GROMACS .gro file of C-alpha atoms in nm:
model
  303
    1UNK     CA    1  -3.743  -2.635   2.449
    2UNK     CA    2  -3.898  -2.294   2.296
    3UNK     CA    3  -3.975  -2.285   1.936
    4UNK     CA    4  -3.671  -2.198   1.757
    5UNK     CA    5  -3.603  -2.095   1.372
    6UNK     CA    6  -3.817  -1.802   1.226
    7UNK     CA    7  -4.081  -1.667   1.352
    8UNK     CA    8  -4.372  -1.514   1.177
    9UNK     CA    9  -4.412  -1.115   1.122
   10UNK     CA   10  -4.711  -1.133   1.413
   11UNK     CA   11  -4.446  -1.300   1.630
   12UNK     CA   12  -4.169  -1.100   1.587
   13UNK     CA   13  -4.396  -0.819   1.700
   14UNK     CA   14  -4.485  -1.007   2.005
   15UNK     CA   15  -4.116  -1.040   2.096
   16UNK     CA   16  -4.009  -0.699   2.025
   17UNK     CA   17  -4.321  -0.597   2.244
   18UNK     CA   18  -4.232  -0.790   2.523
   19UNK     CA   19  -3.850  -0.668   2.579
   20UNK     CA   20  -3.980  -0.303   2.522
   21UNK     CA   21  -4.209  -0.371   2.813
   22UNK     CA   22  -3.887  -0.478   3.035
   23UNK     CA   23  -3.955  -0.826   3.040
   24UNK     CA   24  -3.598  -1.008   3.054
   25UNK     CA   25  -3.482  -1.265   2.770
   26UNK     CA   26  -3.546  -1.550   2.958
   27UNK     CA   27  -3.930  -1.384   3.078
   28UNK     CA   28  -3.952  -1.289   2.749
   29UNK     CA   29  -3.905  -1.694   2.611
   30UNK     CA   30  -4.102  -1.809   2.912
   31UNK     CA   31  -4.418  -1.582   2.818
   32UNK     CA   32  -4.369  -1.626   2.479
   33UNK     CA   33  -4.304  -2.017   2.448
   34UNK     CA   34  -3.970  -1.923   2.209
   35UNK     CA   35  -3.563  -2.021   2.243
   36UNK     CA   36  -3.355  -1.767   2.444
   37UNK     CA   37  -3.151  -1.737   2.155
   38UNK     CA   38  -3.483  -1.692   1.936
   39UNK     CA   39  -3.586  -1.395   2.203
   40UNK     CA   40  -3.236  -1.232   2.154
   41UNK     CA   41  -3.183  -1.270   1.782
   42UNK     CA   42  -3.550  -1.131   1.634
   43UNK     CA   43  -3.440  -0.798   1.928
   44UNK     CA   44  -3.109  -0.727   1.821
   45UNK     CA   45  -3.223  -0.703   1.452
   46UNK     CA   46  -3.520  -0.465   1.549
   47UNK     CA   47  -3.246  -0.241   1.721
   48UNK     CA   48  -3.002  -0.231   1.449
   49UNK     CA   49  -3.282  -0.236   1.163
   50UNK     CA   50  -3.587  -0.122   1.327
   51UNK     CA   51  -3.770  -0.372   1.161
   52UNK     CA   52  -3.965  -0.692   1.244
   53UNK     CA   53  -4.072  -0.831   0.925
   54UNK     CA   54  -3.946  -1.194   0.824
   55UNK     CA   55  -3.702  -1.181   0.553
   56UNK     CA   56  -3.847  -1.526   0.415
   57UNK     CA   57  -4.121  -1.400   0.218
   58UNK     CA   58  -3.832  -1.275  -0.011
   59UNK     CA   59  -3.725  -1.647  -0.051
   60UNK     CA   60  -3.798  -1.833  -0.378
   61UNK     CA   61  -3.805  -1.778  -0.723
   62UNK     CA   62  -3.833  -1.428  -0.810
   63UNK     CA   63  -4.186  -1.300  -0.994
   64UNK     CA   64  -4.122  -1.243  -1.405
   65UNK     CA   65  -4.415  -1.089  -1.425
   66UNK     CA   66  -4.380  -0.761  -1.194
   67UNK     CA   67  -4.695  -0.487  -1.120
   68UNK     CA   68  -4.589  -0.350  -1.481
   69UNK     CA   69  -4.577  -0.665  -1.695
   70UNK     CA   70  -4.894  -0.720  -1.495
   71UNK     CA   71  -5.035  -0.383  -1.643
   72UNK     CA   72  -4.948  -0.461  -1.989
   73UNK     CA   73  -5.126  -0.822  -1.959
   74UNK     CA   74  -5.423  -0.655  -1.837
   75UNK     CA   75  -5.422  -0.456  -2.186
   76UNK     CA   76  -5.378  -0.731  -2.390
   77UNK     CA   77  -5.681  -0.886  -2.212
   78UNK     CA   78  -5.903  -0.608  -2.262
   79UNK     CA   79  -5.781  -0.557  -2.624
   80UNK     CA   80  -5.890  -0.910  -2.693
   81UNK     CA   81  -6.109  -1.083  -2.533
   82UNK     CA   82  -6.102  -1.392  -2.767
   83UNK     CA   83  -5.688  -1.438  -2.751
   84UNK     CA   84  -5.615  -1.777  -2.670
   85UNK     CA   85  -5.319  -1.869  -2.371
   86UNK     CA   86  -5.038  -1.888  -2.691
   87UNK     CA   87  -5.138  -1.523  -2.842
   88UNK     CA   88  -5.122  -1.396  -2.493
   89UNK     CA   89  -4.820  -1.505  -2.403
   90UNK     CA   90  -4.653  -1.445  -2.772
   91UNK     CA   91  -4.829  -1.105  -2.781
   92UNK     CA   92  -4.664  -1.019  -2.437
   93UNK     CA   93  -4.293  -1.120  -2.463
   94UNK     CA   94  -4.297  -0.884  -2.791
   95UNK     CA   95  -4.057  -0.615  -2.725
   96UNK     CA   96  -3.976  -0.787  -2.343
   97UNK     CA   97  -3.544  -0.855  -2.239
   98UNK     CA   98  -3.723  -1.151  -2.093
   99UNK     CA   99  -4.027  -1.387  -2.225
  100UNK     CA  100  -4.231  -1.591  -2.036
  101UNK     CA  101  -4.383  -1.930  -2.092
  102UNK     CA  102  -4.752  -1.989  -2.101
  103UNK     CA  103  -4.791  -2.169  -1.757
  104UNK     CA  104  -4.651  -1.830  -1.659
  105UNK     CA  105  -4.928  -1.676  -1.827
  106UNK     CA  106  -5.189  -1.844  -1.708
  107UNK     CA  107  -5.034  -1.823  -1.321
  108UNK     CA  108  -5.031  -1.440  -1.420
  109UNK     CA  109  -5.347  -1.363  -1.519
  110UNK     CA  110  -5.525  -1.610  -1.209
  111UNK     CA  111  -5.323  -1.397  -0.946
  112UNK     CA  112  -5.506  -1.122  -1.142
  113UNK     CA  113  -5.811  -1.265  -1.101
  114UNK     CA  114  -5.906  -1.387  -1.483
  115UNK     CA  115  -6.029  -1.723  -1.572
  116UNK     CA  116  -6.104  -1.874  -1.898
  117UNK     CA  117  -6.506  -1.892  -1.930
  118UNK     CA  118  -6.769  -1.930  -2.191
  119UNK     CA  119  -6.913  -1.594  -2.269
  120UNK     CA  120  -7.254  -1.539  -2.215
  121UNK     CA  121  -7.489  -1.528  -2.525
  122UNK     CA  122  -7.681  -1.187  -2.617
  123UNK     CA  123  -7.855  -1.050  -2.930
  124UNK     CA  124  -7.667  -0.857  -3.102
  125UNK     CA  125  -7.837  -0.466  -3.080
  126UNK     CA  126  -7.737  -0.194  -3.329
  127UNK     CA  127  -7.709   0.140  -3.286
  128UNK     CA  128  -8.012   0.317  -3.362
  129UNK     CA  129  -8.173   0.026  -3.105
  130UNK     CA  130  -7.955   0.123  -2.861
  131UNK     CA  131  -8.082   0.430  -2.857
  132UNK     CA  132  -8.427   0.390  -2.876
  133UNK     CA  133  -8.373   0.135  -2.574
  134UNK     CA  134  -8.209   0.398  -2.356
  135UNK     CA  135  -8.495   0.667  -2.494
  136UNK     CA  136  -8.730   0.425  -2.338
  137UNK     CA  137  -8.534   0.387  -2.006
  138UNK     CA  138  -8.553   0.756  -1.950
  139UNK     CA  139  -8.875   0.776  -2.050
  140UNK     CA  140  -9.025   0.592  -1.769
  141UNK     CA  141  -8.736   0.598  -1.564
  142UNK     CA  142  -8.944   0.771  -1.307
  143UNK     CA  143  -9.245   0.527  -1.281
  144UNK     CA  144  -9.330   0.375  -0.965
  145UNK     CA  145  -9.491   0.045  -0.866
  146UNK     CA  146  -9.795   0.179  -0.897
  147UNK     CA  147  -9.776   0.319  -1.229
  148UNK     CA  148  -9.618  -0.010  -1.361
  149UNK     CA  149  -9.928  -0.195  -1.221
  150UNK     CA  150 -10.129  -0.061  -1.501
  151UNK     CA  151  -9.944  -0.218  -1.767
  152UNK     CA  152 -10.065  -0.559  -1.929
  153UNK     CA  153  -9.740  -0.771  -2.050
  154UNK     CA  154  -9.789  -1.013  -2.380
  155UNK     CA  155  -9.617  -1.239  -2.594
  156UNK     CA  156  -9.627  -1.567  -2.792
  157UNK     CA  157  -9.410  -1.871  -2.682
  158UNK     CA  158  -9.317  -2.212  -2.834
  159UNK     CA  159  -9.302  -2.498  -2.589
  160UNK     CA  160  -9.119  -2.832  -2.772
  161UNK     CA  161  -9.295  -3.171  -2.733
  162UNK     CA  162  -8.927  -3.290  -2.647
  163UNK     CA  163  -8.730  -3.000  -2.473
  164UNK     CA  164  -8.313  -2.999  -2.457
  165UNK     CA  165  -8.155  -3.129  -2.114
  166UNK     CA  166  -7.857  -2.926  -2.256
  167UNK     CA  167  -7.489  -3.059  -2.223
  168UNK     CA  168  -7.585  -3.387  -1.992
  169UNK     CA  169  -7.276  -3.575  -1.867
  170UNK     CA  170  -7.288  -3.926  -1.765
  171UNK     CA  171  -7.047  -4.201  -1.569
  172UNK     CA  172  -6.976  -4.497  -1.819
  173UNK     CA  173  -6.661  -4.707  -1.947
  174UNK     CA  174  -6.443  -4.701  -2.233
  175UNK     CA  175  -6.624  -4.973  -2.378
  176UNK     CA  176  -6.980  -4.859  -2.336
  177UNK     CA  177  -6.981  -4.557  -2.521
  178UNK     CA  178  -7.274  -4.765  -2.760
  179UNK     CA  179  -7.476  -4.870  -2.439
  180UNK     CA  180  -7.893  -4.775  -2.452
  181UNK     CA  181  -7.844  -4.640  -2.110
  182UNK     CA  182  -7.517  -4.412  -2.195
  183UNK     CA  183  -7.719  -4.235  -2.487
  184UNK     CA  184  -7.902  -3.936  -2.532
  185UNK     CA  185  -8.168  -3.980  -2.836
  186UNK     CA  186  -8.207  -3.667  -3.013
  187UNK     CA  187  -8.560  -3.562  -3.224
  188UNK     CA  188  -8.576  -3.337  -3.524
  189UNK     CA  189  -8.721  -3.008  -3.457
  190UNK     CA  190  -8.763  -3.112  -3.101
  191UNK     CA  191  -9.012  -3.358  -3.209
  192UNK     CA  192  -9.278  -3.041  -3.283
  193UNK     CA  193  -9.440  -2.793  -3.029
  194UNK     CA  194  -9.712  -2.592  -2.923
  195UNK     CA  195  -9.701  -2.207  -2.984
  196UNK     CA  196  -9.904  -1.994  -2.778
  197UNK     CA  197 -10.031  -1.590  -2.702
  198UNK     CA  198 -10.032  -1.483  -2.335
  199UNK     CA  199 -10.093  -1.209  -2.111
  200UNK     CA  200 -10.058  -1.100  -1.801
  201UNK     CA  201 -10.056  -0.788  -1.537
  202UNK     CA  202  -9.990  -0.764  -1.186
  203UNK     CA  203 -10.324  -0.763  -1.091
  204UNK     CA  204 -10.367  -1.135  -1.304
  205UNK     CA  205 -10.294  -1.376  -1.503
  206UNK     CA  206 -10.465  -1.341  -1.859
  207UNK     CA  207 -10.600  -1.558  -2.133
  208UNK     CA  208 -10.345  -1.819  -2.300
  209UNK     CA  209 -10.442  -1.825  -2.639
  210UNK     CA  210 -10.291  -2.154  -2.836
  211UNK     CA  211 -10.142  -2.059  -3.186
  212UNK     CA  212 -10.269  -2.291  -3.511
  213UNK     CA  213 -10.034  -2.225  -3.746
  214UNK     CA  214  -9.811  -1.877  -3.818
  215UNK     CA  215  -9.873  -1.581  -3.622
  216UNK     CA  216 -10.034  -1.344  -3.892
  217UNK     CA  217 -10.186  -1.003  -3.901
  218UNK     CA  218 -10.534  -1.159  -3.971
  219UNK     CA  219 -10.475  -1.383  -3.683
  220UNK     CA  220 -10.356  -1.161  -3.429
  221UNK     CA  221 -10.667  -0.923  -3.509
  222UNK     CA  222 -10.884  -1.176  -3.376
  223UNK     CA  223 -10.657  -1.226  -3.079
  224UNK     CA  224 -10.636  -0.873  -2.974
  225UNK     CA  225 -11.028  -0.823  -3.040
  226UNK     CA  226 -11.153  -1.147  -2.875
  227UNK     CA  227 -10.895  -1.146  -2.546
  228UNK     CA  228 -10.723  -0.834  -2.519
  229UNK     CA  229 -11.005  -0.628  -2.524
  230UNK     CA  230 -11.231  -0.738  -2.291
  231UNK     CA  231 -10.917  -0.811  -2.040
  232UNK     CA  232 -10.834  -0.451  -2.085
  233UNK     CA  233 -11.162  -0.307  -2.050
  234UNK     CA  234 -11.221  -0.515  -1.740
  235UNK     CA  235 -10.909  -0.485  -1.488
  236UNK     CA  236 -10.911  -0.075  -1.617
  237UNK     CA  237 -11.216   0.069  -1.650
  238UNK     CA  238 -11.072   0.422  -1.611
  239UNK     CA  239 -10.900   0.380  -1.944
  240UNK     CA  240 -10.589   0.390  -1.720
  241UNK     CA  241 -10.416   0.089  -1.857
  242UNK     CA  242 -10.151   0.023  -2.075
  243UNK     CA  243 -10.111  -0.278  -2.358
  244UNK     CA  244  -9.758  -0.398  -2.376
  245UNK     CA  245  -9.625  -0.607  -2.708
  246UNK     CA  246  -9.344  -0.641  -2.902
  247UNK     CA  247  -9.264  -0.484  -3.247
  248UNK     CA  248  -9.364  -0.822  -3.431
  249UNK     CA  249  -9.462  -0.761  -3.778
  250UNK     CA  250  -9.761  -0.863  -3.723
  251UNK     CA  251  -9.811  -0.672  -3.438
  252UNK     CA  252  -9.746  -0.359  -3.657
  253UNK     CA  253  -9.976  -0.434  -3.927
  254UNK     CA  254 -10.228  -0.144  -4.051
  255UNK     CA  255 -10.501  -0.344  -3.972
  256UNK     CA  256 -10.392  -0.341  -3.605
  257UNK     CA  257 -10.247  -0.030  -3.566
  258UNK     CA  258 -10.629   0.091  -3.698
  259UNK     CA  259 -10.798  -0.117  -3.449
  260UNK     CA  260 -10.564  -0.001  -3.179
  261UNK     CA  261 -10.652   0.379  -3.286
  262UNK     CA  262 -11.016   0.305  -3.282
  263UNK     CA  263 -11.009   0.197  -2.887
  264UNK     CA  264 -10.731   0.443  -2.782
  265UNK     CA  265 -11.011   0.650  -2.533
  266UNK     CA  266 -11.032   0.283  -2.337
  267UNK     CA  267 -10.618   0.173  -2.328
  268UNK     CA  268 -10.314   0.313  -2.403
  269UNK     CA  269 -10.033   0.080  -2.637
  270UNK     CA  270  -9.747   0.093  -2.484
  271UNK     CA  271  -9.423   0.242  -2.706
  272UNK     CA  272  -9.214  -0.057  -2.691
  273UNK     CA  273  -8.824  -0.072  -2.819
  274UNK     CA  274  -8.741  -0.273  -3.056
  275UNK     CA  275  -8.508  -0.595  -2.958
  276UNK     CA  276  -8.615  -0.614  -2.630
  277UNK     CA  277  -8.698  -0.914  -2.495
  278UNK     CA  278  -8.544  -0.856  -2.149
  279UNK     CA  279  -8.732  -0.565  -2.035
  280UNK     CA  280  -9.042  -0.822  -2.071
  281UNK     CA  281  -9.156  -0.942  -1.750
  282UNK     CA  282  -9.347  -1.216  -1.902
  283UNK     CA  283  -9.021  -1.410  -2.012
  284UNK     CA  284  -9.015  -1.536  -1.652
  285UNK     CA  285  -9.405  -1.666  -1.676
  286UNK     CA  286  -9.290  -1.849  -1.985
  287UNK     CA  287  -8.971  -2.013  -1.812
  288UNK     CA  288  -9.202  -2.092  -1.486
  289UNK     CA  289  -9.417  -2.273  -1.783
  290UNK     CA  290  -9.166  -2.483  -1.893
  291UNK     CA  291  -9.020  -2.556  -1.537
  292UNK     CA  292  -9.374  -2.700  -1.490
  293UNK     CA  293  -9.357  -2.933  -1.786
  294UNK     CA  294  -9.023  -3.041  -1.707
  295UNK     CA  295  -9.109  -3.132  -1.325
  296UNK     CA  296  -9.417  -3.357  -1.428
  297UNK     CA  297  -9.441  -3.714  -1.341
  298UNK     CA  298  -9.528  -3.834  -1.652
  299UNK     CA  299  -9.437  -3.628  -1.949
  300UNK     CA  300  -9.627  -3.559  -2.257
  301UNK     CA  301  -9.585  -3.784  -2.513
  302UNK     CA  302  -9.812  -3.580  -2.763
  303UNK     CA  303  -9.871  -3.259  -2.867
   0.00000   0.00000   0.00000
């Protein structure tokens, strides 16, 4: 017994393909492994329609929300980000013949390809920032490796005695919410920390200075007198290199910016924009740091 009932779009094609060739109803249900009847019925509509697609994928409930509606949801996405499921749908069936419910919204805007998600966190830039970030891209938007090899990348970092596992899920029962192995204990202030200078270039690793107290001009002085220098002086003795830091008040003291004019025939400062963090290569060092910590055997228990 052939296979009988409708037959998918590919199928239909095969059928229609085989009585063009000449093959006879009965070859044709033979080759194919389909009814006579099957063979006879999906050929007679391609001859009067001249068509072999299945009429089922018509079947069902029809769409509410058509390639238009679809349209219009995409604009109230884009206009709001933040709307929840409920504004959405009551923003949408505003002015509409026909509303929609909000499981059709959220079936809606997954066919389209959104999903409810946490956004991700940024600082928040201003405008005059913004621009002196994108004068900086152009700037050196033509440097190579090589000319980026000459630059020396710093910064200070805090690493906490107790560091956050973040949002930590465990398997327990209604009852145990209070059991010492279903709790997460929690430290003030992360239970203290250790704040230090670094440095770095491509060529090495620099001195890791640790940090006393607060980071002040006085302080930082000594820093860039007692390390910076002589790693400058040493992996570029052409005067070819270039001092990277942030625009840290300290940083952009008088006192420094006069040391850092006195020594300007052995390294160049690098012009750095201000809230920019991410063009820092040195923020990976610092999270291959704490990766480190985390992975040891036996954790510190002191500062």
């Amino acid at each position: 017994m052939g296979k009988k009932g409708d037959l998918s779009n590919f199928e239909r094609g095969m059928v229609v393909g085989a009585r063009r060739a000449g093959l006879s109803i009965s070859q044709s249900a033979q080759l194919l492994g389909f009814s006579r009847t099957t063979i006879s019925r999906v050929y007679k509509e391609w001859c009067e329609k001249g068509k072999t697609s299945s009429m089922r994928q018509s079947c069902g409930r029809k769409c509410l929300v058509d390639a238009r509606g679809q349209r219009r949801m995409g604009r109230l996405i884009q206009a709001d980000r933040r709307a929840t499921l409920t504004e959405i749908t009551t923003r949408y069936n505003r002015g509409m013949q026909q509303s929609i419910c909000e499981a059709t919204t959220r079936t809606t805007l997954r066919r389209m390809g959104y999903n409810s998600r946490r956004p991700h966190r940024v600082p928040l830039i201003s405008t005059t920032n913004r621009k002196k970030r994108l004068q900086f891209a152009r700037a050196h938007q033509n440097w190579t490796v090589e000319d980026w090899k000459n630059v020396a990348w710093s910064d200070e970092s805090r690493f906490l005695l107790r560091h956050s596992d973040g949002r930590v899920r465990i398997w327990r029962k209604q009852n145990e919410n209070m059991d010492p192995s279903c709790l997460v204990t929690t430290v003030q202030a992360g239970g203290g920390g250790v704040m230090v200078w670094g440095m770095f270039s491509w060529h090495t690793l620099g001195p890791l200075v640790p940090i006393g107290h607060r980071l002040n001009a006085t302080a930082y002085l000594s820093i860039v007198s007692d390390h910076v220098h002589p790693f400058m002086t040493t992996m570029y003795p052409s005067s070819d290199g270039y001092f990277q830091q942030d625009n840290a008040p300290c940083h952009k003291a008088r006192i420094i910016s006069n040391w850092f004019l006195e020594h300007d025939n052995e390294f160049t400062v690098l012009k750095w924009p201000p809230q920019s963090p991410d063009l820092n290569p040195i923020e990976y060092l610092w999270d291959v740091v704490e990766r480190e910590l985390r992975a040891l055997d036996v954790h510190p228990t002191n500062l």
